[in-house]
Short mmCIF file of C-alpha atoms in Angstrom, two decimals:
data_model
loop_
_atom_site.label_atom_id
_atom_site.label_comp_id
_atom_site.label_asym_id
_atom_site.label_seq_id
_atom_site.Cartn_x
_atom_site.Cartn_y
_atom_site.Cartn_z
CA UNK A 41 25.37 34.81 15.26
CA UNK A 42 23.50 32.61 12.63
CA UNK A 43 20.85 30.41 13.65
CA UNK A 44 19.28 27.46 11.56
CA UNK A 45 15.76 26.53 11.69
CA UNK A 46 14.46 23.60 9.83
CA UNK A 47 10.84 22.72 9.40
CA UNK A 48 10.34 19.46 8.21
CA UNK A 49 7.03 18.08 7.37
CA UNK A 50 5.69 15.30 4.90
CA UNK A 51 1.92 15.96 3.29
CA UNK A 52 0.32 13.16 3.84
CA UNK A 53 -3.19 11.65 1.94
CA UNK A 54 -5.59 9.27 3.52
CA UNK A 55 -7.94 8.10 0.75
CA UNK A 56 -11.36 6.44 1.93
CA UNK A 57 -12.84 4.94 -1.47
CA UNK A 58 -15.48 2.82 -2.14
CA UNK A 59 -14.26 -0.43 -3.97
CA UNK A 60 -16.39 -3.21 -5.17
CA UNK A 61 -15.50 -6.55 -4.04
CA UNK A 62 -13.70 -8.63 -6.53
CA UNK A 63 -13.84 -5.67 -9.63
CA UNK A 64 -10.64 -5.55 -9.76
CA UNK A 65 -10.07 -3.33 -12.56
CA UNK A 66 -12.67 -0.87 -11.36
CA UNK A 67 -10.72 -0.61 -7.97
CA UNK A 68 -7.54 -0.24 -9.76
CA UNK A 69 -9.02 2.85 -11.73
CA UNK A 70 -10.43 4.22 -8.54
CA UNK A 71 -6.71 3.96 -6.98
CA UNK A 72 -5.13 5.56 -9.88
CA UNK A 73 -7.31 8.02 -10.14
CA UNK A 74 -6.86 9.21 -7.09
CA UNK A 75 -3.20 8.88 -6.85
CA UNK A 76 -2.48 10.78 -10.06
CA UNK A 77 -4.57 13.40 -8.30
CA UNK A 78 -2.95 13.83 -4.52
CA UNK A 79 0.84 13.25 -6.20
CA UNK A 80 0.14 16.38 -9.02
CA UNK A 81 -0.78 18.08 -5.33
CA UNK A 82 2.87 17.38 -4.10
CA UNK A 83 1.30 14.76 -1.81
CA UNK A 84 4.81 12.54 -0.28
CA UNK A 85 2.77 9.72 0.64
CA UNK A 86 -0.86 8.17 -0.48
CA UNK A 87 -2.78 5.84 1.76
CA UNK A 88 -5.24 3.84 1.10
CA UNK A 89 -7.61 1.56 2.98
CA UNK A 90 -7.04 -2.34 3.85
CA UNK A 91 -7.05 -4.34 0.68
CA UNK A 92 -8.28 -1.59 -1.51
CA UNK A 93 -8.02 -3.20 -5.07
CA UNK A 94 -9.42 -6.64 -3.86
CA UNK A 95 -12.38 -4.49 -1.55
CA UNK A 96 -12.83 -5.69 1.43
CA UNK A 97 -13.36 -8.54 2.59
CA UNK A 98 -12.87 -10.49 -0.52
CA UNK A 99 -13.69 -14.24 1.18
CA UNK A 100 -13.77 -16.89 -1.44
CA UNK A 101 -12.58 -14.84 -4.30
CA UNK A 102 -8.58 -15.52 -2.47
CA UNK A 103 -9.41 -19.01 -3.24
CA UNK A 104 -9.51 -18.58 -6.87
CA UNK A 105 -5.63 -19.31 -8.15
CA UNK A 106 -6.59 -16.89 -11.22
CA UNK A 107 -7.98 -13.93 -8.98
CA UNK A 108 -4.70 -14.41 -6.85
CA UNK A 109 -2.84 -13.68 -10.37
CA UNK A 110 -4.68 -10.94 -11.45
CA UNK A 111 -3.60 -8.85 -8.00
CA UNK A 112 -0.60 -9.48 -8.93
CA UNK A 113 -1.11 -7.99 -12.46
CA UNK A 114 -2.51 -4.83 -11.09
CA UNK A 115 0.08 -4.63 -8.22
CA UNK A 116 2.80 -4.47 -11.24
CA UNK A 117 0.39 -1.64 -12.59
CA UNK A 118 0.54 0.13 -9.34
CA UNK A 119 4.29 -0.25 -9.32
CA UNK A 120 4.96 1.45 -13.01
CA UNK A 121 2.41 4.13 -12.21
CA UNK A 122 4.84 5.36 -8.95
CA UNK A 123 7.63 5.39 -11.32
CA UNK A 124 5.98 8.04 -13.46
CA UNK A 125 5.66 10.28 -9.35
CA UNK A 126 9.09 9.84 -8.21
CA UNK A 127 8.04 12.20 -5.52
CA UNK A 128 5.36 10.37 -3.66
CA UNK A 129 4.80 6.89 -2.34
CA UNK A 130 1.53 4.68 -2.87
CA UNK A 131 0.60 2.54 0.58
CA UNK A 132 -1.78 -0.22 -0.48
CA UNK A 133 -3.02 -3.04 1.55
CA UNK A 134 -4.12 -6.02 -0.59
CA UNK A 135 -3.79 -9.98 -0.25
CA UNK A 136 -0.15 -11.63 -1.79
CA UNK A 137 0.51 -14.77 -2.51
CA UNK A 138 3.86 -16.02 -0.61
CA UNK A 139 5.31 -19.58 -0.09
CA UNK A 140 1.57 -20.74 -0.94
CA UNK A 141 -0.43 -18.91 1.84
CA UNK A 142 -1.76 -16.08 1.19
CA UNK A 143 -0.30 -12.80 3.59
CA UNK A 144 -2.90 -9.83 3.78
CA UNK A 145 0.13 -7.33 2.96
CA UNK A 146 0.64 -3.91 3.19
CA UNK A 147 3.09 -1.98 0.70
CA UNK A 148 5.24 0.89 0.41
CA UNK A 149 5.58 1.73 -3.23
CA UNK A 150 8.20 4.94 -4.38
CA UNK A 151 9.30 5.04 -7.86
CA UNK A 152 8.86 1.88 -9.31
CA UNK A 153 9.72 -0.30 -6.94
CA UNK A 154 8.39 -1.78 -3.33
CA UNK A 155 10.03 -0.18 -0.76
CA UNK A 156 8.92 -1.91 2.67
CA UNK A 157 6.33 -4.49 2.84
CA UNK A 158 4.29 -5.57 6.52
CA UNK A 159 2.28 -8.55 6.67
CA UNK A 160 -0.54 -7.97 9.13
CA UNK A 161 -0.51 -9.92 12.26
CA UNK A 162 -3.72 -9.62 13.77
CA UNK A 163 -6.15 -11.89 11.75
CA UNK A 164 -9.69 -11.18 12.78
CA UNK A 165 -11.60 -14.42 12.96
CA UNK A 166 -15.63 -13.23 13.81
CA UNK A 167 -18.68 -12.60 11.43
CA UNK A 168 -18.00 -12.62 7.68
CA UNK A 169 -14.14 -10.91 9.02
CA UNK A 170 -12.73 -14.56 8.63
CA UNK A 171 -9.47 -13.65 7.96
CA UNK A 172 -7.74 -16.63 9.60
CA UNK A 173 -9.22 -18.79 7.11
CA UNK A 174 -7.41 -17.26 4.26
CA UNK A 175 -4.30 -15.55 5.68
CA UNK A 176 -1.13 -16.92 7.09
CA UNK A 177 -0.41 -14.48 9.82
CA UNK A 178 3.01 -12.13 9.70
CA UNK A 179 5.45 -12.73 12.55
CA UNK A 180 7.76 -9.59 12.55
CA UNK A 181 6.98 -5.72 12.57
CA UNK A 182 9.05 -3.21 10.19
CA UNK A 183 9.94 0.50 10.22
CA UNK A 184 10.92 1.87 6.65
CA UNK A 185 12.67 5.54 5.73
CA UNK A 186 11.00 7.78 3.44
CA UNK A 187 12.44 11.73 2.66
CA UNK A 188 15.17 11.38 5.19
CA UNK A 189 15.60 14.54 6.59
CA UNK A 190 19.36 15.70 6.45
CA UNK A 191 22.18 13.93 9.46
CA UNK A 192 22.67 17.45 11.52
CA UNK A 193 26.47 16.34 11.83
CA UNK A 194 26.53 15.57 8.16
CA UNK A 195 24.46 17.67 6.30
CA UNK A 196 24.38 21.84 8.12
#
């Protein structure tokens, strides 16, 4: 008699950093950095904190139209750096511009290319965590596939 026994697992990395509100290149070095570093360690997926490359919370800065277009510049950066780690995805959190509000988003990046977006839904509106103010608020929850582990009817 021959028995199977399949361990699957996925190495996970949850990065704390310390980003400086509104440096954006400094954050993106801090994110690359690190990400380089956990996906050389055969990491699958890299998390990191609410918008990370913005730091949080980056109030009146998401009402400058040219800070809005440099996260976008260094979100393409982040996308072509996960191309060059085929292996492991980046989760970032940071704010996107969509249909003219602003969507504190956060993204599943494998290889190049965005693989499941969320928009989060629960704005905090207290203190200097004014979120409502600058964020449109998502509507709809997601689940995304990453490393599928093999159909048992399909695949043994």
């Amino acid at each position: 008699m021959t028995a199977f026994v399949i361990i699957l697992y996925m190495k996970l990395a949850l990065v704390q950093l310390n980003p400086i509100i509104g440096n954006l290149a400094y954050n993106y070095s801090l994110i690359e950095t690190e990400f380089k570093r956990y996906a050389n360690d055969g990491v699958d997926v890299i998390i990191f904190s609410e918008c990370i490359l913005t730091g949080y919370p980056p109030l009146d800065l998401l009402l400058r139209p040219d800070f809005i277009l440099s996260i976008e510049d260094y979100l393409q950066q982040l996308i072509r750096l996960t191309s060059k780690f085929p292996n492991t995805a980046l989760c970032i959190g940071t704010p996107r511009l969509l249909k003219e509000k602003l969507v504190n988003t956060a993204y599943i990046i494998n290889n190049g290319a965005i693989i499941f977006e969320q928009f989060k839904h629960n704005l905090p509106n207290y203190d200097i965590f004014d979120e409502k103010r600058y964020f449109k608020s998502g509507t709809q929850q997601g689940v995304f596939e990453y490393k599928r582990a093999p159909d048992w009817n399909n695949n043994l």
